[in-house]
CSV table of C-alpha atoms in Angstrom, one decimal:
chain,number,residue,atom,x,y,z
A,1,ARG,CA,-63.9,-171.6,-9.5
A,2,ALA,CA,-67.9,-171.2,-9.6
A,3,ASN,CA,-70.2,-168.6,-10.5
A,4,LEU,CA,-71.7,-167.7,-7.1
A,5,MET,CA,-74.6,-166.2,-8.3
A,6,GLU,CA,-76.1,-169.5,-8.9
A,7,PRO,CA,-76.5,-173.3,-7.2
A,8,LEU,CA,-73.3,-174.9,-6.6
A,9,PRO,CA,-72.9,-178.1,-7.9
A,10,PHE,CA,-73.2,-180.0,-4.7
A,11,ALA,CA,-75.7,-182.3,-3.3
A,12,ASP,CA,-77.5,-181.2,-0.6
A,13,LYS,CA,-75.7,-181.4,3.5
A,14,THR,CA,-72.5,-182.5,1.3
A,15,PHE,CA,-70.1,-180.6,3.5
A,16,ASP,CA,-69.4,-180.6,7.6
A,17,ALA,CA,-68.0,-176.9,7.3
A,18,ALA,CA,-68.1,-174.1,5.2
A,19,LEU,CA,-65.4,-171.0,5.0
A,20,CYS,CA,-66.8,-167.7,3.5
A,21,VAL,CA,-63.6,-164.8,4.2
A,22,GLY,CA,-63.3,-162.1,2.2
A,23,VAL,CA,-66.1,-162.7,0.3
A,24,LEU,CA,-68.7,-160.4,2.0
A,25,SER,CA,-67.9,-157.0,1.3
A,26,TYR,CA,-69.0,-157.9,-2.8
A,27,ILE,CA,-72.0,-159.4,-1.7
A,28,THR,CA,-75.5,-158.4,0.0
A,29,GLY,CA,-78.5,-160.4,0.7
A,30,ASP,CA,-79.5,-163.7,2.3
A,31,GLY,CA,-79.0,-165.9,-0.6
A,32,LEU,CA,-74.9,-167.2,0.3
A,33,PHE,CA,-76.1,-168.1,3.5
A,34,ARG,CA,-79.1,-170.0,2.8
A,35,GLU,CA,-77.1,-171.9,0.0
A,36,LEU,CA,-74.1,-172.5,2.5
A,37,CYS,CA,-77.2,-173.8,5.2
A,38,ARG,CA,-78.4,-176.2,2.3
A,39,LEU,CA,-74.7,-177.3,1.5
A,40,VAL,CA,-73.6,-178.1,5.0
A,41,ARG,CA,-75.1,-180.9,7.3
A,42,ALA,CA,-77.3,-179.7,10.3
A,43,GLY,CA,-75.1,-179.6,13.2
A,44,GLY,CA,-71.9,-178.6,10.6
A,45,VAL,CA,-70.5,-174.9,11.2
A,46,LEU,CA,-69.7,-172.1,9.0
A,47,VAL,CA,-67.0,-169.4,9.7
A,48,LEU,CA,-67.6,-166.1,8.1
A,49,SER,CA,-65.7,-163.0,8.1
A,50,HIS,CA,-66.9,-159.3,7.2
A,51,ARG,CA,-65.5,-155.8,7.2
A,52,THR,CA,-66.4,-153.8,10.8
A,53,ASP,CA,-67.3,-150.6,8.7
A,54,LEU,CA,-69.9,-153.3,6.4
A,55,VAL,CA,-71.0,-154.8,9.6
A,56,VAL,CA,-72.4,-151.5,10.7
A,57,GLN,CA,-73.6,-150.2,6.9
A,58,ARG,CA,-75.5,-153.2,6.0
A,59,GLU,CA,-76.7,-154.1,9.6
A,60,PHE,CA,-74.8,-157.8,9.4
A,61,GLY,CA,-76.2,-158.0,12.7
A,62,LYS,CA,-79.7,-158.1,12.4
A,63,LEU,CA,-79.4,-160.4,9.1
A,64,LEU,CA,-77.6,-162.6,10.9
A,65,ALA,CA,-80.4,-162.6,13.7
A,66,GLN,CA,-83.1,-162.8,11.2
A,67,LEU,CA,-81.3,-166.4,9.9
A,68,ALA,CA,-81.2,-167.4,13.4
A,69,ALA,CA,-84.7,-166.5,14.5
A,70,GLU,CA,-86.1,-168.3,11.1
A,71,GLY,CA,-84.1,-171.7,12.7
A,72,LEU,CA,-80.9,-172.0,9.9
A,73,TRP,CA,-78.0,-171.7,12.5
A,74,SER,CA,-77.1,-170.6,15.7
A,75,SER,CA,-74.5,-168.5,17.0
A,76,VAL,CA,-71.2,-170.0,18.6
A,77,GLU,CA,-69.0,-167.4,18.9
A,78,THR,CA,-68.3,-163.7,17.4
A,79,SER,CA,-65.1,-162.4,16.9
A,80,THR,CA,-63.5,-159.3,18.2
A,81,ASN,CA,-62.7,-156.6,16.2
A,82,LEU,CA,-59.2,-157.8,14.2
A,83,PRO,CA,-56.6,-156.2,12.0
A,84,TYR,CA,-58.1,-156.1,8.6
A,85,LEU,CA,-55.1,-155.4,6.0
A,86,PRO,CA,-52.6,-153.6,8.3
A,87,GLY,CA,-50.6,-151.0,6.6
A,88,HIS,CA,-52.7,-151.0,3.6
A,89,PRO,CA,-53.0,-147.1,2.0
A,90,ASP,CA,-56.7,-147.2,1.6
A,91,PHE,CA,-57.7,-149.2,5.1
A,92,GLY,CA,-55.1,-149.1,7.6
A,93,THR,CA,-56.2,-148.7,11.3
A,94,GLN,CA,-59.6,-147.3,10.2
A,95,ILE,CA,-60.9,-151.0,8.9
A,96,GLU,CA,-61.0,-154.3,10.8
A,97,VAL,CA,-62.5,-157.3,10.5
A,98,GLN,CA,-64.8,-159.4,12.4
A,99,PHE,CA,-65.5,-163.3,12.0
A,100,PHE,CA,-68.4,-165.2,13.2
A,101,ILE,CA,-68.8,-168.6,14.2
A,102,LEU,CA,-72.3,-170.1,13.3
A,103,LYS,CA,-73.7,-173.4,13.8
A,104,VAL,CA,-76.4,-175.1,11.2
A,105,ARG,CA,-79.9,-176.3,12.0
A,106,GLN,CA,-81.0,-177.2,8.9
A,107,GLY,CA,-79.3,-177.6,5.7
A,108,ASP,CA,-82.2,-178.0,3.3
A,109,SER,CA,-82.8,-174.0,2.3
A,110,HIS,CA,-82.9,-173.5,-1.3
A,111,VAL,CA,-81.9,-170.4,-2.2
A,112,LEU,CA,-79.2,-169.3,-4.9
A,113,LEU,CA,-75.6,-168.4,-3.6
A,114,ARG,CA,-73.7,-165.2,-4.2
A,115,PRO,CA,-70.4,-165.4,-2.8
A,116,GLN,CA,-67.0,-164.8,-5.2
A,117,GLN,CA,-65.5,-167.9,-5.0
A,118,SER,CA,-65.4,-171.6,-4.1
A,119,VAL,CA,-63.2,-173.9,-3.6
A,120,GLU,CA,-63.3,-177.9,-2.0
A,121,HIS,CA,-61.0,-179.1,0.6
A,122,SER,CA,-61.2,-182.4,2.3
A,123,SER,CA,-59.5,-184.4,5.5
A,124,PRO,CA,-60.1,-187.9,6.2
A,125,GLY,CA,-64.4,-188.4,6.9
A,126,ARG,CA,-64.6,-184.7,6.2
A,127,ARG,CA,-65.4,-182.5,3.4
A,128,TYR,CA,-65.3,-178.5,3.8
A,129,LEU,CA,-66.3,-175.8,1.4
A,130,GLY,CA,-64.5,-172.6,1.6
A,131,ASP,CA,-62.8,-169.6,-0.3
A,132,CYS,CA,-59.8,-169.1,2.2
A,133,GLN,CA,-57.9,-171.1,4.9
A,134,HIS,CA,-56.5,-167.9,6.2
A,135,LEU,CA,-58.3,-167.8,9.7
A,136,PRO,CA,-57.0,-166.8,13.0
A,137,GLU,CA,-56.4,-170.5,14.3
A,138,ARG,CA,-57.0,-168.9,18.1
A,139,ARG,CA,-60.6,-167.7,17.6
A,140,LEU,CA,-61.2,-171.4,15.8
A,141,HIS,CA,-59.5,-173.1,18.5
A,142,GLY,CA,-61.6,-171.3,21.4
A,143,ALA,CA,-64.6,-172.0,19.7
A,144,GLN,CA,-63.9,-175.7,19.1
A,145,GLY,CA,-65.5,-177.2,22.0
A,146,ALA,CA,-68.9,-175.5,21.5
A,147,VAL,CA,-69.1,-176.3,18.2
A,148,ASP,CA,-68.0,-180.1,18.4
A,149,GLY,CA,-69.9,-180.0,21.5
A,150,PRO,CA,-73.6,-181.0,21.9
């Protein structure tokens, strides 16, 4: 666990990837994204999820485009709308979720981060930073070549 209103206690460019799933509903602004780009090496990957109602309400597409124009990342893939919490009495089929896969261009932006919770994961030769591992495998698998390519 970490206070995500403060920078995470990791050196710049420590991770190959970061996952931010189920967090963006609680965060506004660009601080989280700048912090993740600080932590993930150039060429690394960010995977974000966001509820579709909040993508529209908070103009999330504009924020992603603005940060891409600043050179923080490039977009690799955006998923179709997927079920958020099927059968949930408050959300049902009214709210869906989208996943965004981004390739980090620079890993040295220094701005406070504001997500909810972080956990470090590792595998041989790679380190990952994320809050959730429950990603739609078919969407990530489809983008693998673009993420790992030149």
